[in-house]
């Protein structure tokens, strides 16, 4: 089952920094996460696509869309947009 690491405000929404869900694509995994934490997935997706400025990587490589394949050993990282600085 792929491991999903989440960062920044997503951790507050999920109440954890790491989750796992079954699936063979990024979309499948997010659908699995939706069953565990619907608010988390609502924060990541908009109208069935990844919200603008969110970055999803698989083993450090950018996932281009929800159809990107994943394996049981993959680590998916989800980064929300981050603002800051001066």
XYZ file of N, CA and C in Angstrom:
258
model
N 0.851 -1.175 0.000
C 0.000 0.000 0.000
C 0.897 1.239 0.000
N 0.727 2.149 -0.964
C 1.574 3.342 -0.998
C 1.447 4.174 0.279
N 2.556 4.761 0.672
C 2.575 5.677 1.809
C 2.343 7.085 1.280
N 1.501 7.848 1.981
C 1.214 9.224 1.579
C 1.693 10.153 2.686
N 2.669 10.994 2.357
C 3.161 11.985 3.310
C 2.540 13.322 2.951
N 2.060 14.009 3.967
C 1.427 15.303 3.722
C 2.160 16.371 4.520
N 2.084 17.594 4.036
C 2.868 18.670 4.614
C 2.009 19.904 4.890
N 2.607 20.789 5.703
C 2.026 22.091 6.036
C 0.607 21.948 6.601
N -0.318 22.787 6.132
C -1.663 22.803 6.716
C -2.427 21.498 6.488
N -1.995 20.677 5.543
C -2.680 19.394 5.327
C -2.538 18.493 6.554
N -1.424 18.625 7.268
C -1.230 17.822 8.485
C -2.266 18.191 9.547
N -2.572 19.463 9.621
C -3.565 19.905 10.605
C -4.941 19.353 10.240
N -5.260 19.363 8.955
C -6.558 18.842 8.496
C -6.658 17.346 8.775
N -5.576 16.622 8.481
C -5.594 15.162 8.619
C -5.336 14.697 10.042
N -4.675 15.546 10.840
C -4.333 15.142 12.201
C -3.174 14.169 12.247
N -2.422 14.067 11.166
C -1.256 13.186 11.080
C -0.368 13.677 9.954
N 0.844 13.156 9.886
C 1.742 13.536 8.789
C 1.904 12.445 7.758
N 1.317 11.280 8.023
C 1.492 10.165 7.098
C 0.263 9.276 7.118
N -0.145 8.843 5.928
C -1.313 7.980 5.779
C -0.970 6.898 4.766
N -1.858 5.967 4.578
C -1.691 5.000 3.495
C -3.063 4.614 2.989
N -3.090 4.297 1.700
C -4.333 3.868 1.070
C -3.985 3.033 -0.144
N -4.810 2.071 -0.439
C -4.574 1.202 -1.590
C -4.909 1.929 -2.881
N -4.262 1.484 -3.966
C -4.573 2.039 -5.269
C -3.443 1.833 -6.243
N -3.763 1.891 -7.517
C -2.741 1.714 -8.546
C -2.448 3.017 -9.290
N -3.189 4.076 -8.960
C -2.912 5.414 -9.513
C -3.017 6.428 -8.367
N -2.519 7.621 -8.616
C -2.645 8.687 -7.610
C -4.123 8.920 -7.294
N -4.957 8.919 -8.302
C -6.391 9.123 -8.096
C -7.012 8.034 -7.232
N -6.623 6.783 -7.468
C -7.132 5.677 -6.647
C -6.754 5.874 -5.176
N -5.501 6.258 -4.966
C -5.029 6.451 -3.589
C -5.801 7.590 -2.926
N -5.997 8.691 -3.653
C -6.762 9.803 -3.073
C -8.200 9.391 -2.788
N -8.773 8.575 -3.641
C -10.128 8.086 -3.357
C -10.146 7.240 -2.088
N -9.087 6.452 -1.884
C -8.973 5.681 -0.640
C -8.840 6.588 0.572
N -8.082 7.653 0.397
C -7.929 8.615 1.497
C -9.237 9.335 1.784
N -10.041 9.534 0.745
C -11.338 10.214 0.924
C -12.214 9.443 1.909
N -12.124 8.127 1.874
C -12.906 7.315 2.815
C -12.425 7.525 4.245
N -11.105 7.752 4.414
C -10.528 7.954 5.742
C -10.718 9.380 6.232
N -10.571 10.340 5.304
C -10.585 11.747 5.691
C -11.090 12.601 4.525
N -12.396 12.742 4.373
C -12.945 13.499 3.249
C -12.464 14.952 3.187
N -12.280 15.590 4.333
C -11.841 16.991 4.330
C -10.446 17.146 3.745
N -9.591 16.180 3.995
C -8.232 16.229 3.449
C -8.273 16.214 1.928
N -9.045 15.305 1.373
C -9.093 15.191 -0.091
C -9.805 16.387 -0.707
N -10.788 16.932 -0.021
C -11.437 18.161 -0.520
C -10.441 19.311 -0.592
N -9.476 19.326 0.329
C -8.457 20.378 0.324
C -7.491 20.208 -0.851
N -7.323 18.974 -1.320
C -6.345 18.683 -2.381
C -6.968 18.774 -3.772
N -8.203 18.329 -3.901
C -8.851 18.270 -5.214
C -9.932 19.334 -5.366
N -10.111 19.758 -6.604
C -11.177 20.698 -6.943
C -11.782 20.233 -8.264
N -13.054 19.970 -8.257
C -13.744 19.476 -9.454
C -13.037 18.269 -10.059
N -12.555 17.381 -9.191
C -11.952 16.141 -9.660
C -10.534 16.252 -10.177
N -9.908 17.428 -10.009
C -8.506 17.578 -10.423
C -7.707 18.159 -9.259
N -6.399 18.038 -9.376
C -5.519 18.568 -8.335
C -5.615 20.090 -8.341
N -5.855 20.671 -7.165
C -5.969 22.135 -7.075
C -4.700 22.803 -7.593
N -4.851 24.008 -8.158
C -3.679 24.747 -8.646
C -2.658 24.955 -7.524
N -1.422 24.870 -7.877
C -0.279 25.127 -7.008
C -0.016 24.009 -5.997
N -0.828 22.970 -5.955
C -0.488 21.809 -5.154
C 0.539 21.000 -5.934
N 1.483 20.423 -5.231
C 2.487 19.573 -5.873
C 2.385 18.184 -5.265
N 2.274 17.194 -6.135
C 2.248 15.798 -5.705
C 3.439 15.107 -6.341
N 4.255 14.467 -5.508
C 5.400 13.728 -6.029
C 5.268 12.255 -5.653
N 5.900 11.446 -6.489
C 5.993 10.009 -6.211
C 7.478 9.679 -6.188
N 7.954 9.281 -5.040
C 9.379 8.995 -4.860
C 10.238 10.167 -5.341
N 9.778 11.372 -5.117
C 10.534 12.569 -5.459
C 10.338 13.084 -6.869
N 9.544 12.398 -7.679
C 9.291 12.835 -9.056
C 7.865 13.350 -9.160
N 7.683 14.466 -9.855
C 6.352 15.061 -9.963
C 5.351 14.119 -10.614
N 4.177 14.029 -10.002
C 3.059 13.309 -10.607
C 2.314 14.312 -11.472
N 2.111 13.989 -12.710
C 1.521 14.957 -13.634
C 0.013 15.056 -13.500
N -0.638 13.969 -13.123
C -2.094 13.995 -12.969
C -2.553 12.822 -12.114
N -3.847 12.699 -11.967
C -4.404 11.650 -11.101
C -4.259 10.255 -11.698
N -3.932 10.161 -12.980
C -3.761 8.859 -13.625
C -2.343 8.323 -13.522
N -1.469 9.054 -12.865
C -0.087 8.603 -12.706
C -0.070 7.311 -11.898
N 0.565 6.253 -12.432
C 0.561 4.973 -11.725
C 1.432 4.992 -10.471
N 1.038 4.204 -9.488
C 1.813 4.027 -8.257
C 1.901 2.532 -7.949
N 2.915 2.173 -7.167
C 3.063 0.785 -6.726
C 2.932 0.731 -5.213
N 2.887 -0.477 -4.705
C 2.735 -0.677 -3.263
C 3.857 -0.031 -2.453
N 5.055 0.059 -3.030
C 6.222 0.560 -2.300
C 6.434 2.060 -2.466
N 5.637 2.718 -3.270
C 5.856 4.138 -3.546
C 5.529 5.027 -2.342
N 6.231 6.152 -2.306
C 5.944 7.197 -1.318
C 5.411 8.401 -2.084
N 4.183 8.760 -1.790
C 3.532 9.907 -2.413
C 3.621 11.066 -1.426
N 4.124 12.194 -1.886
C 4.193 13.389 -1.035
C 3.279 14.452 -1.627
N 2.496 15.077 -0.764
C 1.553 16.107 -1.221
C 1.886 17.413 -0.512
N 2.210 18.423 -1.325
C 2.592 19.737 -0.814
C 1.539 20.766 -1.213
N 0.928 21.430 -0.250
C -0.006 22.512 -0.596
C 0.786 23.761 -0.966
N 0.124 24.731 -1.575
C 0.833 25.987 -1.845
C 1.258 26.618 -0.524
N 2.438 27.185 -0.519
C 2.955 27.804 0.698
C 3.319 29.243 0.382
N 2.822 30.133 1.199
C 3.153 31.550 1.047
C 3.995 31.969 2.231
N 4.722 32.984 2.036
C 5.506 33.466 3.150
C 6.615 34.366 2.675
N 7.480 34.695 3.563
C 8.581 35.585 3.241
C 8.149 37.028 3.339
N 9.036 37.881 3.006
C 8.702 39.296 3.055
C 9.097 39.999 1.793
